[in-house]
Short mmCIF file of C-alpha atoms and ligand atoms in Angstrom, two decimals:
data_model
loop_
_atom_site.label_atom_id
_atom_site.label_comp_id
_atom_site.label_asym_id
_atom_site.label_seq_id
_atom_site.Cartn_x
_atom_site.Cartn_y
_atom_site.Cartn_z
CA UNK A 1 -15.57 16.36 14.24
CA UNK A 2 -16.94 13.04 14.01
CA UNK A 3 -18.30 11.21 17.11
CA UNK A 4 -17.68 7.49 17.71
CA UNK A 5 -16.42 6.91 14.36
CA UNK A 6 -16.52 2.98 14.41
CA UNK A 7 -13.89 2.07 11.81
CA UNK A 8 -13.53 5.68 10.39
CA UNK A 9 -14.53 5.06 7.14
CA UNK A 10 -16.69 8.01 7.00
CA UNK A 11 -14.31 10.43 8.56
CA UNK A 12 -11.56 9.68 6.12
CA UNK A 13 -13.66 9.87 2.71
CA UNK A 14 -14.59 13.21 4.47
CA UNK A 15 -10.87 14.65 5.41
CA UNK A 16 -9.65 13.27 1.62
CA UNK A 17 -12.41 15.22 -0.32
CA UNK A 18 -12.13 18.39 2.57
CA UNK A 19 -8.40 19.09 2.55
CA UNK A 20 -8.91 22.49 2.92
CA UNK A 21 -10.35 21.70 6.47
CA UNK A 22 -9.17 20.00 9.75
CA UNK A 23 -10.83 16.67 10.94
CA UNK A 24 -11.06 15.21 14.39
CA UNK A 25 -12.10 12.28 15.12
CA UNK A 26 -13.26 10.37 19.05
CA UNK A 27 -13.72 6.47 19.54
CA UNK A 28 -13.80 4.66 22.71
CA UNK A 29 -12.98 1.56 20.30
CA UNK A 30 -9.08 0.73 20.04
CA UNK A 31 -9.50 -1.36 17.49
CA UNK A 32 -11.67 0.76 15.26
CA UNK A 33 -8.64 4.02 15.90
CA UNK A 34 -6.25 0.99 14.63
CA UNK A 35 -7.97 0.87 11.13
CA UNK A 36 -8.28 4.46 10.42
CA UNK A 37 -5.02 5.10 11.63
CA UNK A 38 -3.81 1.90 9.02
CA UNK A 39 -6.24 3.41 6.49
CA UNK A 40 -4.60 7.00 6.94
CA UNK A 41 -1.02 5.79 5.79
CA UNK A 42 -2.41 2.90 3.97
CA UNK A 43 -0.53 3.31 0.34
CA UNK A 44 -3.71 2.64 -1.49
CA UNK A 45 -5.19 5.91 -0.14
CA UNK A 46 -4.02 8.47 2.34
CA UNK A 47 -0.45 8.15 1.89
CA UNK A 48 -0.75 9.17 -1.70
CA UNK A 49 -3.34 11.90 -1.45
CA UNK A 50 -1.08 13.37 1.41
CA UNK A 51 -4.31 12.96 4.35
CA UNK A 52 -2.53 15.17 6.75
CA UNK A 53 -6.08 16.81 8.14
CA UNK A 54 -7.30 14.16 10.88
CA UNK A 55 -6.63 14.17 14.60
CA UNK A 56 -7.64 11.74 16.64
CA UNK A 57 -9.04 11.05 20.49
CA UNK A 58 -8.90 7.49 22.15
CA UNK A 59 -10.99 8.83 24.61
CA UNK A 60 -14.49 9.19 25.97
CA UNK A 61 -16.18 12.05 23.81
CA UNK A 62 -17.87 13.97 27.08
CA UNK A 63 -14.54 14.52 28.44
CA UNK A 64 -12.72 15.36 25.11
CA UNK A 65 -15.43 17.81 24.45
CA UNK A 66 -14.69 19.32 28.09
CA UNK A 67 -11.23 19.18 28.54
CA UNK A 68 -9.71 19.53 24.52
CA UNK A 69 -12.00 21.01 22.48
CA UNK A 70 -12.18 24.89 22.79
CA UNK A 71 -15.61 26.72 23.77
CA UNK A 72 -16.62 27.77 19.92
CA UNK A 73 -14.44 26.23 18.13
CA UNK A 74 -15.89 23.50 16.23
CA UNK A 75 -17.90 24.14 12.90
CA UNK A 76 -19.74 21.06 12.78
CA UNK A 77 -19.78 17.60 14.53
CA UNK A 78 -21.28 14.17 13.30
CA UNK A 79 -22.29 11.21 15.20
CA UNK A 80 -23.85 8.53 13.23
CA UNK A 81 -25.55 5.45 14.78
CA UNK A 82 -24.34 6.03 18.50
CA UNK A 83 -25.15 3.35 20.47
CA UNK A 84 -28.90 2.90 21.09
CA UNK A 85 -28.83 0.88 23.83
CA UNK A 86 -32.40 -1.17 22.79
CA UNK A 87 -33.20 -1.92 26.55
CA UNK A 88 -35.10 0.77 28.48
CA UNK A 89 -32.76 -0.24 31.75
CA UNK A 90 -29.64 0.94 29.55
CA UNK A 91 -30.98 4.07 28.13
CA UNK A 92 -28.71 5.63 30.68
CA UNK A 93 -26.26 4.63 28.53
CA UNK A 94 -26.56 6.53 26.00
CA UNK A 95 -24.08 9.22 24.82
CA UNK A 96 -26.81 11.81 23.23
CA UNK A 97 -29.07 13.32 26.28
CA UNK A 98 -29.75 17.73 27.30
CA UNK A 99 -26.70 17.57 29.02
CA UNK A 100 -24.32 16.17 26.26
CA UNK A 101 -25.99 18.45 23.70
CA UNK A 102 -25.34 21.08 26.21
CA UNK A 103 -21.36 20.79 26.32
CA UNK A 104 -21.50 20.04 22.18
CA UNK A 105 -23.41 23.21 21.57
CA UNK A 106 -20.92 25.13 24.03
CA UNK A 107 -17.99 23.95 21.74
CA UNK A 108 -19.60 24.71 18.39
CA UNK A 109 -19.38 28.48 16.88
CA UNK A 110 -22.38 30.17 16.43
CA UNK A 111 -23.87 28.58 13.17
CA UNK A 112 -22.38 25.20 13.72
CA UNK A 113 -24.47 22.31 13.24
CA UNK A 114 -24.67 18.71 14.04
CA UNK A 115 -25.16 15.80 12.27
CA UNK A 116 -26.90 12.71 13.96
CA UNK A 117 -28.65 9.25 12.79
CA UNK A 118 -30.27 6.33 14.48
CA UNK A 119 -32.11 3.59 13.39
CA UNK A 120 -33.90 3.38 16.85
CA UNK A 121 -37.04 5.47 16.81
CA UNK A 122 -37.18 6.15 20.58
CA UNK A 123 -33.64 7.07 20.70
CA UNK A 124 -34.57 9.78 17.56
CA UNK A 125 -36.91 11.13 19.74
CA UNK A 126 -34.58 11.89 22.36
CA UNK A 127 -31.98 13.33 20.66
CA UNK A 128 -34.55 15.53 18.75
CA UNK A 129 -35.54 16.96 22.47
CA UNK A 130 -32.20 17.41 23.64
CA UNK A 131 -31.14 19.07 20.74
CA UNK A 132 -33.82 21.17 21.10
CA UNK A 133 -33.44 21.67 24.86
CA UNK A 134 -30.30 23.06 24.17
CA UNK A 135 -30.35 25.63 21.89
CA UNK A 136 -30.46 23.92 18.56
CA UNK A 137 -32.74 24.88 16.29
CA UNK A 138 -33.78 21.76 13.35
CA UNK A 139 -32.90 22.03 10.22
CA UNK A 140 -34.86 20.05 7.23
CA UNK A 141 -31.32 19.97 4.75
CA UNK A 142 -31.55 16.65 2.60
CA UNK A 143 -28.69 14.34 4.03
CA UNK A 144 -28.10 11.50 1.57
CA UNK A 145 -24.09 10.94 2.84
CA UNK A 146 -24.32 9.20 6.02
CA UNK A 147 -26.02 6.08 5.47
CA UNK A 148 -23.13 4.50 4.04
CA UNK A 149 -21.79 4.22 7.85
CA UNK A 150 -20.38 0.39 8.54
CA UNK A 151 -24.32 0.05 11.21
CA UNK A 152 -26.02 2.26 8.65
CA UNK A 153 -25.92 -0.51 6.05
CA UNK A 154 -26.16 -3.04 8.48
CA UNK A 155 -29.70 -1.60 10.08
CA UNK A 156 -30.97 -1.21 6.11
CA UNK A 157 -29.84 -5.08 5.07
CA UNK A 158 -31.88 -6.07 8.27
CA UNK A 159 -34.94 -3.33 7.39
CA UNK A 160 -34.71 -0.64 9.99
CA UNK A 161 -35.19 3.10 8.77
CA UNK A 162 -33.05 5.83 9.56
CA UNK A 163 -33.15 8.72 10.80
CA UNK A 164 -30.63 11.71 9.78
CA UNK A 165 -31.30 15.13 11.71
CA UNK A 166 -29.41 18.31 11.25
CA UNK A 167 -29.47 20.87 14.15
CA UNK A 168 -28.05 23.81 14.00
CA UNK A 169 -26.85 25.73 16.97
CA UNK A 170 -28.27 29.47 17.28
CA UNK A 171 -26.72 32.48 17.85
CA UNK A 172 -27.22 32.82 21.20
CA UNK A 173 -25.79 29.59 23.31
CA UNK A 174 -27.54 28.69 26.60
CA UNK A 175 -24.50 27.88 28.03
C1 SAM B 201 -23.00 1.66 16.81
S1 SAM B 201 -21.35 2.17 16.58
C2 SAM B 201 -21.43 3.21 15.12
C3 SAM B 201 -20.09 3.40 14.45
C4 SAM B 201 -20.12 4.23 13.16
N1 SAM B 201 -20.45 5.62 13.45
C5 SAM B 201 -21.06 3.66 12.13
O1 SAM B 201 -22.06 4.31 11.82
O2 SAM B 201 -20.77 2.55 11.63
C6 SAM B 201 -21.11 3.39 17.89
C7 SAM B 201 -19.66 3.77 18.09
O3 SAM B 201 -19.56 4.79 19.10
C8 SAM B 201 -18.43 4.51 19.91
N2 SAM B 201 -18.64 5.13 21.22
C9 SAM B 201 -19.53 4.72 22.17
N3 SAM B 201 -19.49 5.53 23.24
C10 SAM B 201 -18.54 6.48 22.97
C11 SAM B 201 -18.03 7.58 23.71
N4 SAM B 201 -18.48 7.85 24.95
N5 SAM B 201 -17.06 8.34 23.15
C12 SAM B 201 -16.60 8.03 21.90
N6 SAM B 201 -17.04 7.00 21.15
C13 SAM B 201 -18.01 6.23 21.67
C14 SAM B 201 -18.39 2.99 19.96
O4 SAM B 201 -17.12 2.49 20.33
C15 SAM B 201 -18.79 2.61 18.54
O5 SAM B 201 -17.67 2.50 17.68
#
């Protein structure tokens, strides 16, 4: 699953070189679900490799995570560059806090793992402790893929670091 998926560049290069697996996708964004969905039958690309392996949500990802998405069901989820929300007012705003870890981990399987990124240092440190509040457990893995994201090259032209976190959810779910 991929989180906010912005244009879905990402999620695509992953469902072509993964046919094996399934691929959903959630983005509040219409216009961002309009270029992946072009992309996907786009005759450059998907059309010819057959890209039959994405799904996608127009939809708020809380709820699709509630109301869609099975309890254990998911192997892994990304979300790269969520909003951060710079203003301390409007850190209410953002999508990653204990409780939204809380319903991810109660949708992955044991074992599943999450990919995140930010190139707001405050906002690392909060999803690190929700993460962790929930039932995640970090994970040091190398990730070199995900700062090719449309705002991951964007923050590194304008000289912001990233950073990538992998958590993995343990065996035995809070929730
Ligand atoms: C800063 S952009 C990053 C997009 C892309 N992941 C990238 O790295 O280029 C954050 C994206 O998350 C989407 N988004 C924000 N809140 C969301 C929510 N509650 N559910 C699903 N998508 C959301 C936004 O529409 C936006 O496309």
């Amino acid at each position: 699953m991929e989180i906010g998926f912005g244009s879905g560049a990402f999620l695509l290069e992953k469902a072509v070189s993964a046919p094996q697996h399934d691929f959903i996708g959630i983005e509040i964004y219409v216009t961002g679900i309009a270029k992946l969905l072009v992309n996907l039958i786009s005759k450059d690309n998907a059309a010819e490799l057959s890209v039959t392996n994405v799904r996608v949500f127009n939809k708020d990802a809380k709820s699709v995570l509630i109301n869609n998405i099975p309890p254990g069901s998911l192997d892994g989820a990304y979300i790269l560059f969520p909003d951060p929300w710079h203003k301390k007012r409007h850190h209410k705003r953002r999508l990653i806090n204990p409780e939204f870890a809380g319903v991810l981990s109660s949708r992955l399987r044991a074992g599943g793992s999450v990919v995140v990124a930010t190139d707001s240092q405050d906002y690392a440190a909060e999803m690190e402790s929700s993460f962790i509040s929930a039932g995640f457990v970090s994970d040091s893995e190398e990730l070199s893929d995900v700062d090719r994201t449309t705002y991951a090259l964007k923050a590194l032209k304008e000289e912001r670091p990233l950073k990538v976190y992998r958590f993995v959810r343990g065996k035995c779910n809070p929730d």
